[in-house]
Amino acid sequence: MVSRNPCTHPGDVRLLKGVDRPEFHHLFNVVVFPSTGERPLCNMMSGGDLDGDVYFVCWNKVITDHFSEE
């Protein structure tokens, strides 16, 4: 689950699928957003961008199980 901080609308929370890509193994403590699609994923969360915005990432199933992908 990822959202931009501050999260101002429930629609700004995104359930994403994490992937293990060898080319990113040198990175740590970061979120790498996809660069494909009609609209950047970070922009779908409160109009965010990549100029220093802070994102909240949660893997806790107790919390994420209460969200759906719709």
Short mmCIF file of C-alpha atoms in Angstrom, two decimals, residues 19-28:
data_model
loop_
_atom_site.label_atom_id
_atom_site.label_comp_id
_atom_site.label_asym_id
_atom_site.label_seq_id
_atom_site.Cartn_x
_atom_site.Cartn_y
_atom_site.Cartn_z
CA VAL A 19 8.57 -6.91 -7.72
CA ASP A 20 12.14 -8.09 -7.29
CA ARG A 21 14.27 -6.69 -10.11
CA PRO A 22 18.03 -7.36 -10.06
CA GLU A 23 18.79 -3.99 -11.66
CA PHE A 24 17.39 -2.27 -8.53
CA HIS A 25 19.23 -4.35 -5.91
CA HIS A 26 21.72 -1.52 -5.31
CA LEU A 27 18.88 0.78 -4.17
CA PHE A 28 17.55 0.87 -0.63
#
